JSON list of C-alpha atoms in Angstrom, two decimals:
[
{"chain": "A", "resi": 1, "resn": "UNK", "atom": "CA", "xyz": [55.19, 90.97, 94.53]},
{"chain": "A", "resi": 2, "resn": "UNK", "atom": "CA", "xyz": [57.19, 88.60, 92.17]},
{"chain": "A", "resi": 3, "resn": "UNK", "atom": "CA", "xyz": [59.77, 90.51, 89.97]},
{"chain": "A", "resi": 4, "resn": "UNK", "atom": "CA", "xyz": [60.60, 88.61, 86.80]},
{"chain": "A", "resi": 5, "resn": "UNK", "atom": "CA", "xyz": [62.54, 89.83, 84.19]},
{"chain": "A", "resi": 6, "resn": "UNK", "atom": "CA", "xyz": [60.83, 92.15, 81.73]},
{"chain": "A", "resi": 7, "resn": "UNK", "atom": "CA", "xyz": [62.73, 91.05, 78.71]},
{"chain": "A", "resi": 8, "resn": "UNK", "atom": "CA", "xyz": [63.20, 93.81, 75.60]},
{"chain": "A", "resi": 9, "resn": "UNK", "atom": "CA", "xyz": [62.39, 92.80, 72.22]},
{"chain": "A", "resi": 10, "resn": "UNK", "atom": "CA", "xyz": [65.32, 90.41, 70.63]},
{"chain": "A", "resi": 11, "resn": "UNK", "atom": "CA", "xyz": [67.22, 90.59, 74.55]},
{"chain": "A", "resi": 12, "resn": "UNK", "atom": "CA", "xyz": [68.15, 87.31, 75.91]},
{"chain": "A", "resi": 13, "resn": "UNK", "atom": "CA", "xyz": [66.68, 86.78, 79.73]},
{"chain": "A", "resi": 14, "resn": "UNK", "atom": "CA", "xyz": [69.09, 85.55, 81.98]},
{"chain": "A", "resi": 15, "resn": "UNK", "atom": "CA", "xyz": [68.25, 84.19, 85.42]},
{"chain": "A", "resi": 16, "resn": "UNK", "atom": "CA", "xyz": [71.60, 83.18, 87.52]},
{"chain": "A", "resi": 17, "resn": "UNK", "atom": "CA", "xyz": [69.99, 83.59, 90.70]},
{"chain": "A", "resi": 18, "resn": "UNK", "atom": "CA", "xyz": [68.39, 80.08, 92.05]},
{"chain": "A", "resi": 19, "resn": "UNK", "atom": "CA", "xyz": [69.69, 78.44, 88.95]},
{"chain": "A", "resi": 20, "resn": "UNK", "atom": "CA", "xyz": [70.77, 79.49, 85.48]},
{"chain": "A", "resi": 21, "resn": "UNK", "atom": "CA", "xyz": [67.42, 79.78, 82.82]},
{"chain": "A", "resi": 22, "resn": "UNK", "atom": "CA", "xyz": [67.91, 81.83, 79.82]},
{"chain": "A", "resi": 23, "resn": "UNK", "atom": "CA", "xyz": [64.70, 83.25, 77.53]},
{"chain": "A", "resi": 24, "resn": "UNK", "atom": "CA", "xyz": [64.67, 84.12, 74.08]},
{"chain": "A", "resi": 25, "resn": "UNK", "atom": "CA", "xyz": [61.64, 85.02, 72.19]},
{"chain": "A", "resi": 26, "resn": "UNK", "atom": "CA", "xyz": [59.66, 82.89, 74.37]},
{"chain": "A", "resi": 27, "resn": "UNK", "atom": "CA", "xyz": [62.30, 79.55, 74.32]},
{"chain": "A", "resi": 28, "resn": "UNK", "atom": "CA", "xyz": [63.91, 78.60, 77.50]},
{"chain": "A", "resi": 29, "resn": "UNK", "atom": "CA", "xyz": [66.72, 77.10, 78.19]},
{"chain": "A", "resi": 30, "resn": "UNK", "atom": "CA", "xyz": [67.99, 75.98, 81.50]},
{"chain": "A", "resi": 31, "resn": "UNK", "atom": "CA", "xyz": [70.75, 74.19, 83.57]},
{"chain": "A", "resi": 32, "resn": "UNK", "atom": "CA", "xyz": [68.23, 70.87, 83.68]},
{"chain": "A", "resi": 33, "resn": "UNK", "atom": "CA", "xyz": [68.79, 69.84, 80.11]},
{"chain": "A", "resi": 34, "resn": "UNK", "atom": "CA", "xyz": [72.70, 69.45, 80.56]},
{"chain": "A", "resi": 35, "resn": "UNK", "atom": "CA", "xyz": [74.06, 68.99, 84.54]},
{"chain": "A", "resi": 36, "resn": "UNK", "atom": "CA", "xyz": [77.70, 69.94, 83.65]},
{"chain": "A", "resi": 37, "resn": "UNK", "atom": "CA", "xyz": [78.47, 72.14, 86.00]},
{"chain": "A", "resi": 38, "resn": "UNK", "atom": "CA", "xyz": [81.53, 73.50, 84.53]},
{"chain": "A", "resi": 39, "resn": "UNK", "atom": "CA", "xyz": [79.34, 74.31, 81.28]},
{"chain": "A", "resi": 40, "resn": "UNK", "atom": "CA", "xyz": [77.13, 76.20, 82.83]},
{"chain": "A", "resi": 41, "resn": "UNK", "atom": "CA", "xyz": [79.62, 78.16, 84.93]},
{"chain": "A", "resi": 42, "resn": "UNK", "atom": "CA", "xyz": [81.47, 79.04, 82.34]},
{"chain": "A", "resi": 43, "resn": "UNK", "atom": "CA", "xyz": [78.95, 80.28, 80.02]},
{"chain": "A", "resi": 44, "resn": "UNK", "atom": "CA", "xyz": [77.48, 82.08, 82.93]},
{"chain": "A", "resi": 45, "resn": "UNK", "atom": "CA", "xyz": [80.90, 84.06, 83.94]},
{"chain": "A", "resi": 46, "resn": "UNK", "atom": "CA", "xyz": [81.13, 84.80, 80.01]},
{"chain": "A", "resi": 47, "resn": "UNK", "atom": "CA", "xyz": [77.38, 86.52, 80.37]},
{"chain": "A", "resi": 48, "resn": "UNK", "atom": "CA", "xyz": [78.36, 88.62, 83.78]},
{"chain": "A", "resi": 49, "resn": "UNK", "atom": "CA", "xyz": [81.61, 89.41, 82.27]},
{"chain": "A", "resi": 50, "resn": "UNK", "atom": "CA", "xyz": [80.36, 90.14, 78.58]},
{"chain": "A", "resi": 51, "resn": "UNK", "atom": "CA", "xyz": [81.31, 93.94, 78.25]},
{"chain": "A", "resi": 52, "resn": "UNK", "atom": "CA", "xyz": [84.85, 92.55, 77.99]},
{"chain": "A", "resi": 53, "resn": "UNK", "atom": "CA", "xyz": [86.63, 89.96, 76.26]},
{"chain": "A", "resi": 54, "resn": "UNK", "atom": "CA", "xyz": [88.01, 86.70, 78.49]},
{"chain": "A", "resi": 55, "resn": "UNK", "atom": "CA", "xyz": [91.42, 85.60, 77.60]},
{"chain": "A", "resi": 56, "resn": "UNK", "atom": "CA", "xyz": [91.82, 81.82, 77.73]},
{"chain": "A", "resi": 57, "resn": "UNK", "atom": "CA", "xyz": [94.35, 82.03, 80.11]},
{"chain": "A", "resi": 58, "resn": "UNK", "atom": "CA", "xyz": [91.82, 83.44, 82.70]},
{"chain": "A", "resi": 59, "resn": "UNK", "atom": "CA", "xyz": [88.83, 81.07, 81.79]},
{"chain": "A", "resi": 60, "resn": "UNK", "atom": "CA", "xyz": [91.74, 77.94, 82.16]},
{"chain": "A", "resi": 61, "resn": "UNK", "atom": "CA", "xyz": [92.89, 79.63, 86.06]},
{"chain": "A", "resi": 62, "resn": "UNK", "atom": "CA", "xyz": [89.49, 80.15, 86.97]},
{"chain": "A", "resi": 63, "resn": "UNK", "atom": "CA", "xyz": [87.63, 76.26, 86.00]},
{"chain": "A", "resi": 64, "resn": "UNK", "atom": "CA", "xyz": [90.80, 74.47, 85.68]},
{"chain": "A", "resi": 65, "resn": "UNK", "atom": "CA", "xyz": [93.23, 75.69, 88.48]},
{"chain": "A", "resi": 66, "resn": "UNK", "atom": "CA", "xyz": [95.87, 73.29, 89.10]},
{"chain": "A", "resi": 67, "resn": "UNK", "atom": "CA", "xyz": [94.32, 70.83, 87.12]},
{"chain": "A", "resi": 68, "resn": "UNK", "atom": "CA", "xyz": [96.83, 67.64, 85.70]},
{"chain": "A", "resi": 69, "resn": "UNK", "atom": "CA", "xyz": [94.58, 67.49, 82.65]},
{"chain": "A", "resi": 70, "resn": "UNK", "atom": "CA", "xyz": [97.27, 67.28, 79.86]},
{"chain": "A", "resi": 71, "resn": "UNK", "atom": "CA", "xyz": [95.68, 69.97, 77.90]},
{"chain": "A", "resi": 72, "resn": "UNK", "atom": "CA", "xyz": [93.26, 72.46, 79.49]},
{"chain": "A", "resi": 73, "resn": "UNK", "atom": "CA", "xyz": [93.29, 74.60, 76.25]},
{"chain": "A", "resi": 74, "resn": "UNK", "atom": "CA", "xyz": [91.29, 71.63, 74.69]},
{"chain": "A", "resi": 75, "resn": "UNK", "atom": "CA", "xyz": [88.98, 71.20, 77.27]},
{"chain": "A", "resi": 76, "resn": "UNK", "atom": "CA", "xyz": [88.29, 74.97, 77.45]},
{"chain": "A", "resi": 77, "resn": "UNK", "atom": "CA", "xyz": [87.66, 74.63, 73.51]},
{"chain": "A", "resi": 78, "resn": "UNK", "atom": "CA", "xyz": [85.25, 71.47, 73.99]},
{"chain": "A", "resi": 79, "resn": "UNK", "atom": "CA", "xyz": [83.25, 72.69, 76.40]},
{"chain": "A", "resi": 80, "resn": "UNK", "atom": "CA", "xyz": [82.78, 76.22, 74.46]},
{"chain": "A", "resi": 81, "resn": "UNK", "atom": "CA", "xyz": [81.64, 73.78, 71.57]},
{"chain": "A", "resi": 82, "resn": "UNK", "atom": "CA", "xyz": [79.16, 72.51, 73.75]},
{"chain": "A", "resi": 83, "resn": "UNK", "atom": "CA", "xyz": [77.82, 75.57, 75.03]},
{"chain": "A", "resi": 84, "resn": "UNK", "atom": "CA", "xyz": [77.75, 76.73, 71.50]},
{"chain": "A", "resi": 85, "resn": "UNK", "atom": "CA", "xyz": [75.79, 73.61, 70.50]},
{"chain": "A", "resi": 86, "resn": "UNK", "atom": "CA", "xyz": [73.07, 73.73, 72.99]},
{"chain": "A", "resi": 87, "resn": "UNK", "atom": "CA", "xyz": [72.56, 77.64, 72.50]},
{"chain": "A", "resi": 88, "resn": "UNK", "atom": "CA", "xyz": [72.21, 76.89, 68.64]},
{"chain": "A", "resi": 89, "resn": "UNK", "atom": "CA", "xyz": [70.13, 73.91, 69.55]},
{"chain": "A", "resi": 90, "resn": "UNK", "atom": "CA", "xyz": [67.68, 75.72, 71.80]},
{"chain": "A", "resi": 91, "resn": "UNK", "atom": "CA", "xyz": [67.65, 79.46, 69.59]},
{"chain": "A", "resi": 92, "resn": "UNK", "atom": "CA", "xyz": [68.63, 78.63, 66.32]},
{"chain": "A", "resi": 93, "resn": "UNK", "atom": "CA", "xyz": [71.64, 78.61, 64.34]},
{"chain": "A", "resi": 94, "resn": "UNK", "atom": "CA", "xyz": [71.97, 81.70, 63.98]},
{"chain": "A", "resi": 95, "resn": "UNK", "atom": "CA", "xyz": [72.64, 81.95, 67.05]},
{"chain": "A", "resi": 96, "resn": "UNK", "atom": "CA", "xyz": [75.92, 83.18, 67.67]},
{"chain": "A", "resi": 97, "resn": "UNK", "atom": "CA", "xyz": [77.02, 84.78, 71.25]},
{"chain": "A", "resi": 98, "resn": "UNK", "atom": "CA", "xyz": [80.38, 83.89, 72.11]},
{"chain": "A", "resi": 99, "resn": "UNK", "atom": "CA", "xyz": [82.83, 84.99, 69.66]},
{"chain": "A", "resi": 100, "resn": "UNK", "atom": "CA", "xyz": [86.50, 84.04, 69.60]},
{"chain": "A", "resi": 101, "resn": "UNK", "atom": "CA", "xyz": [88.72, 86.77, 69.43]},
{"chain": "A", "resi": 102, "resn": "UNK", "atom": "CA", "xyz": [92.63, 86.59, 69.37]},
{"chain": "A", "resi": 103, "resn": "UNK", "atom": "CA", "xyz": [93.45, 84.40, 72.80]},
{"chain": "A", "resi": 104, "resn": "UNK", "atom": "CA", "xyz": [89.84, 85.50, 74.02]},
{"chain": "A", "resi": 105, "resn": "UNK", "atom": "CA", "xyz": [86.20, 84.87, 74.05]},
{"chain": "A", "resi": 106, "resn": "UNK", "atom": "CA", "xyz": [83.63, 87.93, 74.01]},
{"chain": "A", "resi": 107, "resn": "UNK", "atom": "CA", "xyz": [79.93, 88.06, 74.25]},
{"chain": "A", "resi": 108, "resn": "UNK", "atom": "CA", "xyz": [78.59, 89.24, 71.19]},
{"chain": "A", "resi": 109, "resn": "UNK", "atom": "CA", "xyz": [77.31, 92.61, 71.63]},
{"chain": "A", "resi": 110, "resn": "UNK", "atom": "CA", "xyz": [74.90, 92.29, 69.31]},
{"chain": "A", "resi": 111, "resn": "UNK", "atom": "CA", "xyz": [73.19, 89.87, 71.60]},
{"chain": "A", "resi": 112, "resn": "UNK", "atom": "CA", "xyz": [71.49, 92.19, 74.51]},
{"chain": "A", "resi": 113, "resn": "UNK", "atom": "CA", "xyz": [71.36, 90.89, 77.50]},
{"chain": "A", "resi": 114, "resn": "UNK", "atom": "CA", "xyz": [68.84, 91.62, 80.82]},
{"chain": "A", "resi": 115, "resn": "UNK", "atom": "CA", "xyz": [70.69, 90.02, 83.54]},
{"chain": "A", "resi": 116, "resn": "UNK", "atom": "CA", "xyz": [68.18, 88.84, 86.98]},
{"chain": "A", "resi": 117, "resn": "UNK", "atom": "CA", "xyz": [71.53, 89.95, 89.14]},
{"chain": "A", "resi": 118, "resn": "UNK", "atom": "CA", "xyz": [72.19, 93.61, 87.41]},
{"chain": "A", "resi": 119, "resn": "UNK", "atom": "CA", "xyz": [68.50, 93.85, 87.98]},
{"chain": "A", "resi": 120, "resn": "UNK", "atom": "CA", "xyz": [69.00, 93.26, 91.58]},
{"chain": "A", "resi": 121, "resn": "UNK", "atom": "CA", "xyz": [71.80, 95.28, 92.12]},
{"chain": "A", "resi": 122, "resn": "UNK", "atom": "CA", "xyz": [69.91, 98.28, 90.77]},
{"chain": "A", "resi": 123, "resn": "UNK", "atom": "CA", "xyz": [67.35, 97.69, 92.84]},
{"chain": "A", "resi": 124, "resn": "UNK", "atom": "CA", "xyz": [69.64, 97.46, 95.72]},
{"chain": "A", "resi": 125, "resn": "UNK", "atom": "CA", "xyz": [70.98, 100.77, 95.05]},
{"chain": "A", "resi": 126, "resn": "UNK", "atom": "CA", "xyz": [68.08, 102.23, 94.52]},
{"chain": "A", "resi": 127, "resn": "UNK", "atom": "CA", "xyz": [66.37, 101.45, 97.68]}
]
């Protein structure tokens, strides 16, 4: 029996398991329209980790580690503008999920989420 994700009213589906595809209100977007790999990464750990906020320093150690760019903190900034762009470009411009909060970057919690991989852990522990 296939198992998709029963999205709530208003929830954004995400699917990180066999490639990243979110859903809203029947538009998808997935990791075919833009193959940067850090991009999608990045906005996925932001999703998994969204019940907290991400300092920059962490989001710079985890896709940048050891990296001689000459400034990391502007490459994490570009490629948030980029994830920001497509998100706006596929759901609208009002649109807003990742907010920017004091050395950090939160998912907006007024953006629910159903998550493919919380959806299989549950069902792992329930079994």
């Amino acid at each position: 029996m296939d198992k998709k994700l029963k999205p709530q009213t208003g929830a954004l589906s995400v699917s990180l398991l066999g490639g990243i595809e979110l859903v809203k209100d029947g538009v998808a977007l997935t990791d075919q329209v833009n193959r940067s790999l850090k991009l999608w990464n990045v906005l996925a750990y932001l999703i998994v980790h969204r019940g907290r906020a991400v300092p920059q320093s962490e989001l710079i150690e985890i896709f940048w580690p050891g990296d001689n760019s000459l400034n990391p903190m502007n490459a994490l900034k570009t490629l948030l503008h980029r994830i920001r762009a497509i998100l706006a470009d596929s759901f609208g411009e009002g649109f807003n999920p990742i907010i920017a909060q004091r050395g950090s970057y939160v998912w907006n919690a007024d953006i629910p989420c159903v998550v493919d991989i919380e959806q299989f852990e549950e069902l792992c522990r329930s079994a």
